[in-house]
PDB file of C-alpha atoms in Angstrom:
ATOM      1  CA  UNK A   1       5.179 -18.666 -17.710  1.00  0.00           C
ATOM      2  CA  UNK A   2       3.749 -19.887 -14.422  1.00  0.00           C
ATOM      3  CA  UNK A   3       4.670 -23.352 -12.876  1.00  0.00           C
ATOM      4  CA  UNK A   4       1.515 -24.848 -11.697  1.00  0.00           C
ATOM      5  CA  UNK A   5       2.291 -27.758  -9.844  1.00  0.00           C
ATOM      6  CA  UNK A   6       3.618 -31.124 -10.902  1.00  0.00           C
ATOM      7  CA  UNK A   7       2.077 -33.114 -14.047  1.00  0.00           C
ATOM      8  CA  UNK A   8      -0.302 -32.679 -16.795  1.00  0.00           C
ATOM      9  CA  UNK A   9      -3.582 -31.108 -16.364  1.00  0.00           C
ATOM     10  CA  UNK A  10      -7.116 -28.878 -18.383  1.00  0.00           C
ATOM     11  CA  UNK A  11      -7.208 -25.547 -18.118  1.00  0.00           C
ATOM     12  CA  UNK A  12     -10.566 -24.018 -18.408  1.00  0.00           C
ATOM     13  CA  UNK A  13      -9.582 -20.509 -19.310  1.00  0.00           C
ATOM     14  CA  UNK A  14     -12.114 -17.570 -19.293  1.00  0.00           C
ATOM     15  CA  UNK A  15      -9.744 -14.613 -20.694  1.00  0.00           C
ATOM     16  CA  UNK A  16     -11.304 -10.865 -20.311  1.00  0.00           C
ATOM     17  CA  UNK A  17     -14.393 -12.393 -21.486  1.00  0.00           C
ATOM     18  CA  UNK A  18     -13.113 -15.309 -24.008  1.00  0.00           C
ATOM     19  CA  UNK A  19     -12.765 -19.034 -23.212  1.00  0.00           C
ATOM     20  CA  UNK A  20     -10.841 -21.454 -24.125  1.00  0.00           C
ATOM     21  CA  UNK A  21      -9.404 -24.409 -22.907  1.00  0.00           C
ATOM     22  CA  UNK A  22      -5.660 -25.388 -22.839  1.00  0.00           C
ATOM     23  CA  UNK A  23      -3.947 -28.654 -21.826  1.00  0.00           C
ATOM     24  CA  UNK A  24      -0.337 -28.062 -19.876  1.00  0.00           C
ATOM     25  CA  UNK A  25       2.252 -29.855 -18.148  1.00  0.00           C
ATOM     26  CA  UNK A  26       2.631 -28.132 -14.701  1.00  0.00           C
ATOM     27  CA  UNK A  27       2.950 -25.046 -16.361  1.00  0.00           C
ATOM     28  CA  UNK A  28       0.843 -22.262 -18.386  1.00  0.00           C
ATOM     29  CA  UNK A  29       1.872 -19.204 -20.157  1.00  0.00           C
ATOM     30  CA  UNK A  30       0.643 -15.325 -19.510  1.00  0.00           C
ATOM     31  CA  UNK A  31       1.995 -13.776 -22.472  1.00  0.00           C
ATOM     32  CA  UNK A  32       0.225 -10.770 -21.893  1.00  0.00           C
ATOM     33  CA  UNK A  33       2.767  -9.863 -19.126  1.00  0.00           C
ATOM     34  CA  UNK A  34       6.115 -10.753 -20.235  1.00  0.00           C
ATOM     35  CA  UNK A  35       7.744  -9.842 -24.158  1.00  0.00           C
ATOM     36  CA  UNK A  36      10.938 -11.020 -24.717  1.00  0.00           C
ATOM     37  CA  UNK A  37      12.065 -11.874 -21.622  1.00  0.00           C
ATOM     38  CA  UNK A  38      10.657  -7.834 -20.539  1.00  0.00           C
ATOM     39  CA  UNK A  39       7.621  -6.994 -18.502  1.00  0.00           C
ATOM     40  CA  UNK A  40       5.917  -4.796 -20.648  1.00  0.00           C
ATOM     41  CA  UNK A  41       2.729  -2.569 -20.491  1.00  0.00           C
ATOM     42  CA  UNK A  42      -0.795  -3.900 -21.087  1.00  0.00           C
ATOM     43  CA  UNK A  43      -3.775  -2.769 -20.976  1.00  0.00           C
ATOM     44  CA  UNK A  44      -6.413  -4.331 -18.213  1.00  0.00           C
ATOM     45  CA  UNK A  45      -6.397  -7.947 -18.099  1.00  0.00           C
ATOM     46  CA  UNK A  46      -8.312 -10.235 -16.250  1.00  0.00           C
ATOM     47  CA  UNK A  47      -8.497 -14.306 -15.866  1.00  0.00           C
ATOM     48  CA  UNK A  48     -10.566 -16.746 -14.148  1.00  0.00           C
ATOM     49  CA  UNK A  49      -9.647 -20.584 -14.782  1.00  0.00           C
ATOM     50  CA  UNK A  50     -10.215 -23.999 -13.804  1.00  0.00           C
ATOM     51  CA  UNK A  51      -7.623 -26.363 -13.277  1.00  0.00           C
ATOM     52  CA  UNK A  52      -8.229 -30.033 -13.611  1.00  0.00           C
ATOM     53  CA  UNK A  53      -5.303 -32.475 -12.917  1.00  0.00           C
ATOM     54  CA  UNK A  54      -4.472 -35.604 -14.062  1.00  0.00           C
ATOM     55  CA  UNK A  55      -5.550 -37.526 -10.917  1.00  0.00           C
ATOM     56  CA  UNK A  56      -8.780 -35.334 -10.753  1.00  0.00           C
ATOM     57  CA  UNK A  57      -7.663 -32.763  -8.146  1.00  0.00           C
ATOM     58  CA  UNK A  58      -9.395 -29.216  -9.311  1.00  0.00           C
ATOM     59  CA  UNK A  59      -8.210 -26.153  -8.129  1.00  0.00           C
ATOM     60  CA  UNK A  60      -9.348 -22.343  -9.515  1.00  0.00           C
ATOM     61  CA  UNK A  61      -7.502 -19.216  -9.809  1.00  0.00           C
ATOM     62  CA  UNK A  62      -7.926 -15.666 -11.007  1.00  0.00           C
ATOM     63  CA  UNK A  63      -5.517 -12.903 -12.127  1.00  0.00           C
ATOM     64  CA  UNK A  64      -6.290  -9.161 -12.400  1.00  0.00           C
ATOM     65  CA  UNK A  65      -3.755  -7.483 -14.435  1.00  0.00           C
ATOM     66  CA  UNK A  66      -4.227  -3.845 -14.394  1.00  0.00           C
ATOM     67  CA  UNK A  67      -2.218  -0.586 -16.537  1.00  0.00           C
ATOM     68  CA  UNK A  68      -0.799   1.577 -14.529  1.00  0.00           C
ATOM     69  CA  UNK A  69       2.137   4.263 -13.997  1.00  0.00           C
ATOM     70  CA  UNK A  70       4.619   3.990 -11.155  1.00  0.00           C
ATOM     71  CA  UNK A  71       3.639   7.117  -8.380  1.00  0.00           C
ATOM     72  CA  UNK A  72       6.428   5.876  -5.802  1.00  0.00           C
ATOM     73  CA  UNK A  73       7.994   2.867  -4.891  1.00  0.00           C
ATOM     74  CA  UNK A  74       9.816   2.953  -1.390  1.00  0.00           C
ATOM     75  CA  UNK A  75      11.209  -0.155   0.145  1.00  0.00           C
ATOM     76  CA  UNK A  76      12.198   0.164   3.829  1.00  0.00           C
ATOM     77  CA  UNK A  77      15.241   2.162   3.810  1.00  0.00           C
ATOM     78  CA  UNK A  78      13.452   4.500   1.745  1.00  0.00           C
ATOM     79  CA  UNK A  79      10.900   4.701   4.670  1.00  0.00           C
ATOM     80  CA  UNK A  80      13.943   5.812   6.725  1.00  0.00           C
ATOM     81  CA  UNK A  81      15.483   7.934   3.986  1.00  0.00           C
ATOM     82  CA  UNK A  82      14.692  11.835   5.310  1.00  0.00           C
ATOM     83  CA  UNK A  83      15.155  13.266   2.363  1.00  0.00           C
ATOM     84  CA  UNK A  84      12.049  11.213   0.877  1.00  0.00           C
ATOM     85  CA  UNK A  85       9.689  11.307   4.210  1.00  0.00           C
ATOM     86  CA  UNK A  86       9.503  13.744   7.199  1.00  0.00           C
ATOM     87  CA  UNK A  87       9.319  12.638  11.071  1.00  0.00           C
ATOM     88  CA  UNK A  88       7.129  15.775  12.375  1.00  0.00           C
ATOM     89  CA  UNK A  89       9.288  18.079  14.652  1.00  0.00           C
ATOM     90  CA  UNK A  90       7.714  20.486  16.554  1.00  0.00           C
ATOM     91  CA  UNK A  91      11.337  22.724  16.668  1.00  0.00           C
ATOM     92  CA  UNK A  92      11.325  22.449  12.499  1.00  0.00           C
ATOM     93  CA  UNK A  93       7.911  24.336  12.639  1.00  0.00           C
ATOM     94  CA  UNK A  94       9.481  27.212  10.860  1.00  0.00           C
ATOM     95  CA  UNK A  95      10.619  25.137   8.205  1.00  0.00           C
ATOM     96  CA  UNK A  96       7.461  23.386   7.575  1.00  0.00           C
ATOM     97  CA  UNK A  97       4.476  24.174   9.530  1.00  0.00           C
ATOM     98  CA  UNK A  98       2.657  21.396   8.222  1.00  0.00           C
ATOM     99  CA  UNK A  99       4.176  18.695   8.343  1.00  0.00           C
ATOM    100  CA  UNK A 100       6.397  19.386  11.879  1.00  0.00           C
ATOM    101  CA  UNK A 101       3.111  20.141  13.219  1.00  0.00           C
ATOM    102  CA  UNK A 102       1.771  15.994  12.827  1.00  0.00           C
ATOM    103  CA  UNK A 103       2.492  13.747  15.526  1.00  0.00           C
ATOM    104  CA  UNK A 104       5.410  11.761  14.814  1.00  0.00           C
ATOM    105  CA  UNK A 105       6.753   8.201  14.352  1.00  0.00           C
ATOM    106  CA  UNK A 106      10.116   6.568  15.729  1.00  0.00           C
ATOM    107  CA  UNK A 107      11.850   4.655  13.381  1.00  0.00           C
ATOM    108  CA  UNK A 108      14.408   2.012  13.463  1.00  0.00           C
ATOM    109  CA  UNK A 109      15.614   0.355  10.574  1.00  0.00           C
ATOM    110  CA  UNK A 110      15.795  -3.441  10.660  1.00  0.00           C
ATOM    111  CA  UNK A 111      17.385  -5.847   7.510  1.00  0.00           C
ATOM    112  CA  UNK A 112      14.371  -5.180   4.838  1.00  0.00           C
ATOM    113  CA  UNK A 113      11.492  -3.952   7.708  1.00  0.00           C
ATOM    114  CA  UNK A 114      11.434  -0.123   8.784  1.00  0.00           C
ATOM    115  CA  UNK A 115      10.004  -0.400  12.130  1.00  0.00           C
ATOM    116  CA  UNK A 116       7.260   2.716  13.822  1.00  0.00           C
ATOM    117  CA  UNK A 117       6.512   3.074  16.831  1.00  0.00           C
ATOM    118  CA  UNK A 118       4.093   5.878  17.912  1.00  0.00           C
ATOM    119  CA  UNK A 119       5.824   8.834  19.681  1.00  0.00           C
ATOM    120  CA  UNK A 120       2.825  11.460  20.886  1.00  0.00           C
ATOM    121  CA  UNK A 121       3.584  14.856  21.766  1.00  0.00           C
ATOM    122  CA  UNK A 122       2.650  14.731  26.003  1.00  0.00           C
ATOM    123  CA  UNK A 123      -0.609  16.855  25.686  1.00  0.00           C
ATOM    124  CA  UNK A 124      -1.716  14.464  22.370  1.00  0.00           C
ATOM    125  CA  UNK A 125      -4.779  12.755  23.293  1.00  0.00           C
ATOM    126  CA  UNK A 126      -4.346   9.703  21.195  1.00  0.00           C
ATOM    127  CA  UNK A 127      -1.267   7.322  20.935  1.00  0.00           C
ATOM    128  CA  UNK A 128      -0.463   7.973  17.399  1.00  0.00           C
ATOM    129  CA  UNK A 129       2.205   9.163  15.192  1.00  0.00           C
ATOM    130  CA  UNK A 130       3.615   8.966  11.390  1.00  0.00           C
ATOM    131  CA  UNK A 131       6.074  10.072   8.871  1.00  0.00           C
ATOM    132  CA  UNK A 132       5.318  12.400   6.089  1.00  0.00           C
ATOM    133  CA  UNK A 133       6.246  11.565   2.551  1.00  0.00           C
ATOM    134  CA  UNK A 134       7.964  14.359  -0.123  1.00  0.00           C
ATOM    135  CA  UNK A 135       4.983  15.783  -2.602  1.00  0.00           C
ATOM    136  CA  UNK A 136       3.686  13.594  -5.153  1.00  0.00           C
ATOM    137  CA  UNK A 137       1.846  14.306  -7.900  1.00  0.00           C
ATOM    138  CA  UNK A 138      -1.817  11.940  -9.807  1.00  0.00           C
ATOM    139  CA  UNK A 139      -4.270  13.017 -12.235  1.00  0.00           C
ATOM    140  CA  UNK A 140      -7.316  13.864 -10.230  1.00  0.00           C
ATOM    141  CA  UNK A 141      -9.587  11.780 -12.778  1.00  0.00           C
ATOM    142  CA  UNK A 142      -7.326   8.690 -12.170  1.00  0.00           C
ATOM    143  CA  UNK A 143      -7.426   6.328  -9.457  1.00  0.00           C
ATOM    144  CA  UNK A 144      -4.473   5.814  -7.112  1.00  0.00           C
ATOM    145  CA  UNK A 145      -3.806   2.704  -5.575  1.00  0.00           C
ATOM    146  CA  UNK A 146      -1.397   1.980  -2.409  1.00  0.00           C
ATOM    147  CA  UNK A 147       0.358  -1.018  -2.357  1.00  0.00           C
ATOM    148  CA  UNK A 148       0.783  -1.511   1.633  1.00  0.00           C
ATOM    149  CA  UNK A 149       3.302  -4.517   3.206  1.00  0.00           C
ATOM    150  CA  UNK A 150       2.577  -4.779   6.490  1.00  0.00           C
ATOM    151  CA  UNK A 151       4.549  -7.138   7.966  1.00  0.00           C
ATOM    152  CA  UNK A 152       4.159  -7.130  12.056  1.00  0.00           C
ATOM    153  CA  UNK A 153       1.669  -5.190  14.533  1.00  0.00           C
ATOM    154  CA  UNK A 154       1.754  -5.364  18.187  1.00  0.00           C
ATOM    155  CA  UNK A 155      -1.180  -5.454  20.179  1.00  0.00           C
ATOM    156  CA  UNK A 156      -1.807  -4.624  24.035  1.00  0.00           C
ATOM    157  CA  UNK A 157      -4.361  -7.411  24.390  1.00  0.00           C
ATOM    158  CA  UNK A 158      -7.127  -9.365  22.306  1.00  0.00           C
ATOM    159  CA  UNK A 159      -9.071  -5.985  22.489  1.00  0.00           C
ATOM    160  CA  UNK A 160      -6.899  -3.305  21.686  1.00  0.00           C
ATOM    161  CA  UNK A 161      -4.721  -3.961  18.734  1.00  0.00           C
ATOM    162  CA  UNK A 162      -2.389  -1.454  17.027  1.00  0.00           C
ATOM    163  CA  UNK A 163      -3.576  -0.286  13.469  1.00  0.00           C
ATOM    164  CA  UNK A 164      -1.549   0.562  10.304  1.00  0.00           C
ATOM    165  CA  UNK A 165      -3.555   3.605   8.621  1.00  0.00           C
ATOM    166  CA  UNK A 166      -2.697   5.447   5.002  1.00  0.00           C
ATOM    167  CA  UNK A 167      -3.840   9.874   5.554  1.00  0.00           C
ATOM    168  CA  UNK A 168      -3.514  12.459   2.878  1.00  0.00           C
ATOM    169  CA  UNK A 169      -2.598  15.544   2.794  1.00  0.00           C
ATOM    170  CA  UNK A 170      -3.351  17.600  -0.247  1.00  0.00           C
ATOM    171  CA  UNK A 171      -1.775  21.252  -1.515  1.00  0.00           C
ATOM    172  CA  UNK A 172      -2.834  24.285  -4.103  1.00  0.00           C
ATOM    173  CA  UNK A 173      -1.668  23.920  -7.993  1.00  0.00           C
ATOM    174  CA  UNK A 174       1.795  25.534  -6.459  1.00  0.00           C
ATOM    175  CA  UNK A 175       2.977  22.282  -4.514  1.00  0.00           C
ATOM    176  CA  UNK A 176       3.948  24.354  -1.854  1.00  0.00           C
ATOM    177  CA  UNK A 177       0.228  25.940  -0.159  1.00  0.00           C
ATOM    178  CA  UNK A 178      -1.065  22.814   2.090  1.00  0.00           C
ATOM    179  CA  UNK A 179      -5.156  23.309   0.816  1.00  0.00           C
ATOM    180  CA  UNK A 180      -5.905  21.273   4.595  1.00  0.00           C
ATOM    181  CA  UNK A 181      -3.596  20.698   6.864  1.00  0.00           C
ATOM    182  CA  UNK A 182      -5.478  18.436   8.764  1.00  0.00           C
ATOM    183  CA  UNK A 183      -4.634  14.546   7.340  1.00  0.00           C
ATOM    184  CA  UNK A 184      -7.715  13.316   5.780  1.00  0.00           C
ATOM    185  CA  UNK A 185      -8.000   9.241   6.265  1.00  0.00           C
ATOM    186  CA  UNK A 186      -8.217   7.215   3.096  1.00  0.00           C
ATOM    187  CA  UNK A 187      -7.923   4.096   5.073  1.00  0.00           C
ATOM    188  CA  UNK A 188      -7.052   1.572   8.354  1.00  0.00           C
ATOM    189  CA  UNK A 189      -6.866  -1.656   9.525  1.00  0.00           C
ATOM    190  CA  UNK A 190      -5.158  -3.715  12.429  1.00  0.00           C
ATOM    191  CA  UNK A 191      -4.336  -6.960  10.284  1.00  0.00           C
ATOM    192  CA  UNK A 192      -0.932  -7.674   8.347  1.00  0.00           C
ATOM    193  CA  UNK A 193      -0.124  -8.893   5.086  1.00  0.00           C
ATOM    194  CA  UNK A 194      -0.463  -6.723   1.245  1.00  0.00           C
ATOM    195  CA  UNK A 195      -2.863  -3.802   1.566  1.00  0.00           C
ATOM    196  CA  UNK A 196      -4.145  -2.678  -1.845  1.00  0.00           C
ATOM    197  CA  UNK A 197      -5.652   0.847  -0.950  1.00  0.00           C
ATOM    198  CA  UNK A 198      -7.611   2.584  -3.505  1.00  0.00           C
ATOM    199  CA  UNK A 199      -8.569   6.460  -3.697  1.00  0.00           C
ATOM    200  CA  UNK A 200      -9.146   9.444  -6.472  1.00  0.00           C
ATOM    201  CA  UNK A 201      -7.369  12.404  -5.240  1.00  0.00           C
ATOM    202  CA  UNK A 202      -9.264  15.627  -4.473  1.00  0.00           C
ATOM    203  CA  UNK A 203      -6.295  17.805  -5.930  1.00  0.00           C
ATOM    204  CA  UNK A 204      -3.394  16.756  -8.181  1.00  0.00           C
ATOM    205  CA  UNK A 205      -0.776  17.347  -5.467  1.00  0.00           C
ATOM    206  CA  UNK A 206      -0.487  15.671  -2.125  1.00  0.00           C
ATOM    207  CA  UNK A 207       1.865  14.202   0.708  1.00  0.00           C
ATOM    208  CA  UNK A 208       0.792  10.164   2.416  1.00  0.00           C
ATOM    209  CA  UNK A 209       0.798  10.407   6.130  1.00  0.00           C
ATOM    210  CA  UNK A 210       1.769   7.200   7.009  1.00  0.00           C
ATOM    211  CA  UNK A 211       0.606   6.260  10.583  1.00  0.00           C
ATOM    212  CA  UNK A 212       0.828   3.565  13.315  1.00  0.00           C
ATOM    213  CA  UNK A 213      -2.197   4.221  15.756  1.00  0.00           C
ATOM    214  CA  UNK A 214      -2.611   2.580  19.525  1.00  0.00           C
ATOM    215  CA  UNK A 215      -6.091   4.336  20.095  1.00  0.00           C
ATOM    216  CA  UNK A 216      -9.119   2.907  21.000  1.00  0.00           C
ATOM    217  CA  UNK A 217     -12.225   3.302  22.168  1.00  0.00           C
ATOM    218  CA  UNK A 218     -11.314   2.873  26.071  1.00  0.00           C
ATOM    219  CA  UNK A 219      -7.683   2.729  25.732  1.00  0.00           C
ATOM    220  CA  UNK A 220      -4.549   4.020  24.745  1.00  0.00           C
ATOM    221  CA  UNK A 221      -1.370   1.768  23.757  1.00  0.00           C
ATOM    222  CA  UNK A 222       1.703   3.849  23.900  1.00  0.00           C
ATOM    223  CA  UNK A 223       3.761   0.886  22.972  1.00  0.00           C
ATOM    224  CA  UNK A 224       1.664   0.497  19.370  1.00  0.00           C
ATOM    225  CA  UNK A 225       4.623  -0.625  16.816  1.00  0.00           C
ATOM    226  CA  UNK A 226       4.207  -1.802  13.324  1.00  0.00           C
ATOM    227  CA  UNK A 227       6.905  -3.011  10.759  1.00  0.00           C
ATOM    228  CA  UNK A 228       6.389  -2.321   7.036  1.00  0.00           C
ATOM    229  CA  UNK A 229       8.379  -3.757   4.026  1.00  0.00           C
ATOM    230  CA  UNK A 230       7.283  -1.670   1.207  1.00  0.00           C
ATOM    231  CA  UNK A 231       5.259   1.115  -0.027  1.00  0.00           C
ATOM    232  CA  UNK A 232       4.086   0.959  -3.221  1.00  0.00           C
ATOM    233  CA  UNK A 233       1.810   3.371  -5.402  1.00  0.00           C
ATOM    234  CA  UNK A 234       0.698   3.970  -9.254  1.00  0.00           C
ATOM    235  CA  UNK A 235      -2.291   5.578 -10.964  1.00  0.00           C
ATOM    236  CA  UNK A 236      -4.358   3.524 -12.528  1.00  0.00           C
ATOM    237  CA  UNK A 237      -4.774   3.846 -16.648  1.00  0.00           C
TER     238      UNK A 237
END
């Protein structure tokens, strides 16, 4: 059950394809997400309704309700946790050549925001770094989605704005054998707010390079920081 605002009002309700129509009291039920009190799984679900109050105010809404498996689900001391994600150190090469050989990120951990800042290696071109998460494993005929918070980026002016971007990394059947070790780019953007990020993974195994970038074309910020909450991924059913 939703609240919906204050008073009685019509729902028009178009439900995966069905309509009906449904007068409330400031509040309407979704019983396809909660059982007994539970959230429970469901198969794809989707709404698009009307709302028409009592004194003739309309508004619309629309819900997407997809099934899916929980990949990962860090929150932002789990951004900072090193035993779940790697800051690239070129002195730890001989531990893991891949992933100490990525530019990395600083972190600092503030109340529920893990903060990066970029940290290039001096002979980097670009003003970019990351942390590297532990291996995780999709069905390669699935799609993954990333669930992104980004809650604060800096910018050096109205041009040049720091950008938030989600890399992959993908490795052999054995989980250990890195299949590129160059980061491949599944997506960017320089705004904040929820990111849903979609991709269907090349290979079943594979590490998320997250990155906070100050390049752009003309300029370099060295000072590009971004703060993220939570991130959040499943595979789609």
């Amino acid at each position: 059950t939703a609240t919906m605002g204050v008073g009685k009002a019509t729902l028009y309700r178009n439900v995966s394809g069905c309509l009906y129509k449904e007068e409330v009291n400031g509040a309407v039920d979704f019983p396809f997400a909660v059982s007994d009190g539970a959230w429970k799984k469901t198969e794809t679900y989707n709404e698009r309704t009307i709302v028409v109050w009592e004194n003739g105010e309309i508004n619309k809404y629309e819900i997407d309700v997809i099934a899916a498996s929980i990949i990962a689900n860090f929150n932002a001391s789990d951004l900072a946790d090193s035993a779940l994600w790697t800051v690239p150190d070129r002195q730890k090469q001989s531990l893991d050549p891949v992933a100490h050989a990525l530019s990395p990120a600083s972190l600092t951990l503030k109340d529920d925001v893990i903060e990066l800042k970029q940290n290039k290696y001096p002979e980097a071109k670009y003003c970019f770094g990351g942390i590297l998460s532990n291996m995780m494993t999709a069905d390669i005929s699935k799609t993954v989605e990333i669930i992104l918070d980004v809650r604060d980026l800096n910018q050096m002016n109205e041009h040049v704005k720091t950008m938030w971007e989600i890399k992959v990394i993908y490795y052999d059947d054995d989980g250990r054998t890195a299949i590129s070790t160059n980061p491949l780019k599944i997506d960017s953007g320089n705004t904040t707010g929820l990111k849903a990020i979609q991709f269907e993974p090349a290979y079943r195994n594979f590490r998320i390079y997250l990155v906070v970038n100050g390049s752009d074309i003309g300029a370099q910020f060295s000072d590009a920081k971004m703060e993220i909450g939570r991130l959040k991924m499943h595979m789609i059913e």
